[in-house]
Coordinates of N, CA and C in Angstrom, one line a residue:
M1 N 118.1 15.8 20.6 CA 119.0 16.9 21.1 C 120.4 16.6 20.7
A2 N 121.2 17.5 20.3 CA 122.6 17.2 19.9 C 123.5 17.5 21.0
A3 N 124.7 16.8 20.9 CA 125.7 17.1 21.9 C 127.0 16.8 21.3
V4 N 128.1 17.2 22.1 CA 129.5 16.9 21.6 C 129.8 15.5 21.2
Y5 N 129.2 14.6 21.9 CA 129.4 13.2 21.7 C 128.4 12.5 20.7
G6 N 127.5 13.2 20.1 CA 126.5 12.5 19.2 C 125.2 12.8 19.8
S7 N 124.4 11.8 20.0 CA 123.1 11.9 20.6 C 123.2 12.2 22.2
Q8 N 122.2 12.8 22.7 CA 122.1 13.0 24.1 C 122.2 11.8 24.9
A9 N 121.7 10.7 24.4 CA 121.7 9.4 25.1 C 123.2 8.9 25.3
S10 N 124.1 9.3 24.4 CA 125.5 8.7 24.5 C 126.4 9.7 25.3
M11 N 125.9 10.8 25.8 CA 126.7 11.7 26.5 C 127.1 11.2 27.8
P12 N 128.3 11.4 28.2 CA 128.9 11.0 29.5 C 128.2 11.8 30.6
V13 N 128.0 11.3 31.8 CA 127.4 12.0 32.9 C 128.3 13.1 33.4
D14 N 129.6 12.9 33.4 CA 130.7 13.8 33.9 C 130.7 15.1 33.1
E15 N 130.3 16.3 33.6 CA 130.2 17.5 32.8 C 131.6 17.9 32.4
T16 N 132.7 17.4 32.9 CA 134.1 17.9 32.6 C 134.5 17.1 31.3
A17 N 133.7 16.2 30.8 CA 134.1 15.4 29.8 C 134.3 16.2 28.4
A18 N 133.5 17.2 28.2 CA 133.7 18.0 27.0 C 135.1 18.8 27.0
L19 N 135.4 19.3 28.2 CA 136.7 20.0 28.3 C 137.8 19.0 28.2
A20 N 137.7 17.8 28.7 CA 138.8 16.8 28.5 C 138.9 16.5 27.0
A21 N 137.8 16.4 26.3 CA 137.9 16.1 24.8 C 138.5 17.3 24.1
V22 N 138.3 18.5 24.5 CA 139.0 19.6 23.8 C 140.5 19.5 24.1
A23 N 140.8 19.2 25.3 CA 142.3 19.1 25.6 C 142.9 17.9 24.9
R24 N 142.2 16.8 24.7 CA 142.8 15.7 23.9 C 143.1 16.1 22.5
V25 N 142.1 17.0 21.9 CA 142.4 17.5 20.5 C 143.6 18.4 20.6
A26 N 143.7 19.3 21.5 CA 144.8 20.2 21.6 C 146.2 19.5 21.8
L27 N 146.1 18.3 22.4 CA 147.5 17.6 22.7 C 147.6 16.6 21.5
G28 N 146.8 16.5 20.5 CA 147.0 15.6 19.4 C 146.6 14.2 19.6
K29 N 146.0 14.0 20.8 CA 145.5 12.6 21.1 C 144.2 12.2 20.5
R30 N 143.6 13.2 19.9 CA 142.3 13.0 19.3 C 142.3 13.9 18.0
P31 N 141.8 13.3 16.9 CA 142.0 14.0 15.6 C 141.1 15.3 15.5
L32 N 139.9 15.2 16.0 CA 139.1 16.4 16.0 C 137.9 16.3 17.0
L33 N 137.2 17.3 17.1 CA 136.0 17.3 18.1 C 134.8 17.7 17.3
N34 N 133.8 16.7 17.1 CA 132.7 17.0 16.4 C 131.6 17.7 17.2
V35 N 131.1 18.8 16.7 CA 130.0 19.4 17.4 C 128.7 19.4 16.5
Y36 N 127.7 18.7 17.1 CA 126.6 18.4 16.2 C 125.5 19.4 16.5
G37 N 124.8 19.5 15.4 CA 123.6 20.4 15.6 C 123.4 21.2 14.3
G38 N 122.3 21.3 13.8 CA 122.0 22.1 12.5 C 120.7 23.0 12.7
D39 N 120.4 23.2 13.9 CA 119.2 23.9 14.1 C 119.5 25.3 14.9
W40 N 120.7 25.8 14.7 CA 121.0 27.0 15.4 C 120.3 28.3 14.7
P41 N 120.0 29.3 15.4 CA 119.3 30.5 14.8 C 120.2 31.3 13.9
T42 N 120.9 30.7 13.0 CA 121.9 31.4 12.0 C 121.4 31.2 10.7
P43 N 121.8 32.0 9.7 CA 121.4 31.9 8.3 C 121.5 30.4 7.7
D44 N 122.6 29.7 8.1 CA 122.8 28.4 7.5 C 122.5 27.2 8.6
G45 N 122.1 27.6 9.8 CA 121.6 26.5 10.8 C 122.9 26.0 11.6
T46 N 124.0 26.5 11.2 CA 125.2 26.0 12.0 C 125.6 27.0 13.2
G47 N 126.2 26.5 14.1 CA 126.7 27.4 15.2 C 127.7 28.5 14.9
I48 N 127.7 29.5 15.6 CA 128.7 30.7 15.3 C 129.9 30.3 16.1
R49 N 131.1 30.4 15.4 CA 132.4 30.2 16.1 C 132.8 31.5 16.6
D50 N 133.2 31.5 17.9 CA 133.7 32.7 18.6 C 135.2 32.4 18.9
Y51 N 136.1 33.2 18.5 CA 137.5 33.0 18.7 C 138.0 34.0 19.6
I52 N 139.0 33.5 20.5 CA 139.6 34.4 21.5 C 141.1 34.2 21.4
R53 N 141.9 35.3 21.6 CA 143.3 35.2 21.5 C 143.8 34.6 22.8
V54 N 144.7 33.7 22.8 CA 145.2 33.0 24.0 C 145.8 34.1 24.9
V55 N 146.6 35.1 24.4 CA 147.2 36.1 25.2 C 146.0 36.8 25.9
D56 N 145.0 37.2 25.3 CA 143.9 37.9 26.0 C 143.3 37.1 27.1
A57 N 143.0 35.8 26.8 CA 142.5 34.9 27.8 C 143.5 34.8 29.0
D58 N 144.8 34.8 28.7 CA 145.7 34.7 29.9 C 145.8 36.0 30.7
H59 N 145.6 37.1 30.0 CA 145.6 38.4 30.6 C 144.4 38.6 31.6
W60 N 143.2 38.1 31.1 CA 142.0 38.2 31.8 C 142.1 37.2 33.1
R61 N 142.7 36.0 32.9 CA 142.9 35.0 34.0 C 143.8 35.7 35.0
W62 N 144.9 36.3 34.5 CA 145.8 36.9 35.4 C 145.2 38.0 36.3
Q63 N 144.4 38.8 35.7 CA 143.8 39.9 36.3 C 142.7 39.4 37.4
R64 N 142.1 38.3 37.0 CA 141.1 37.7 38.0 C 141.9 37.1 39.1
L65 N 143.0 36.5 38.9 CA 143.7 35.9 40.1 C 144.6 36.9 40.9
N66 N 144.9 38.0 40.2 CA 145.7 38.9 40.9 C 145.1 40.3 40.8
P67 N 144.0 40.6 41.7 CA 143.3 41.8 41.5 C 144.1 43.1 41.8
D68 N 145.2 42.9 42.6 CA 146.0 44.0 42.9 C 147.0 44.4 41.8
G69 N 147.1 43.5 40.8 CA 148.0 43.8 39.8 C 149.4 43.5 39.8
Y70 N 149.8 42.8 40.9 CA 151.2 42.3 41.1 C 151.6 41.3 40.1
R71 N 152.8 41.4 39.5 CA 153.2 40.4 38.5 C 154.5 39.7 39.1

């Protein structure tokens, strides 16, 4: 089984570790984040990348935190 950190045996127990690794890449404290796996149900076996605009994510976050719409 594949994981962000390599084999499943080397995965940290803390489930927030993947998010921390992403944050370290974003802050430039880690050069890249390897995502392993070549058995995805896609034509070439690699995972599909899904992108989201930061502005959209913030908009949805704001709507969720402020259901009455006050800014």
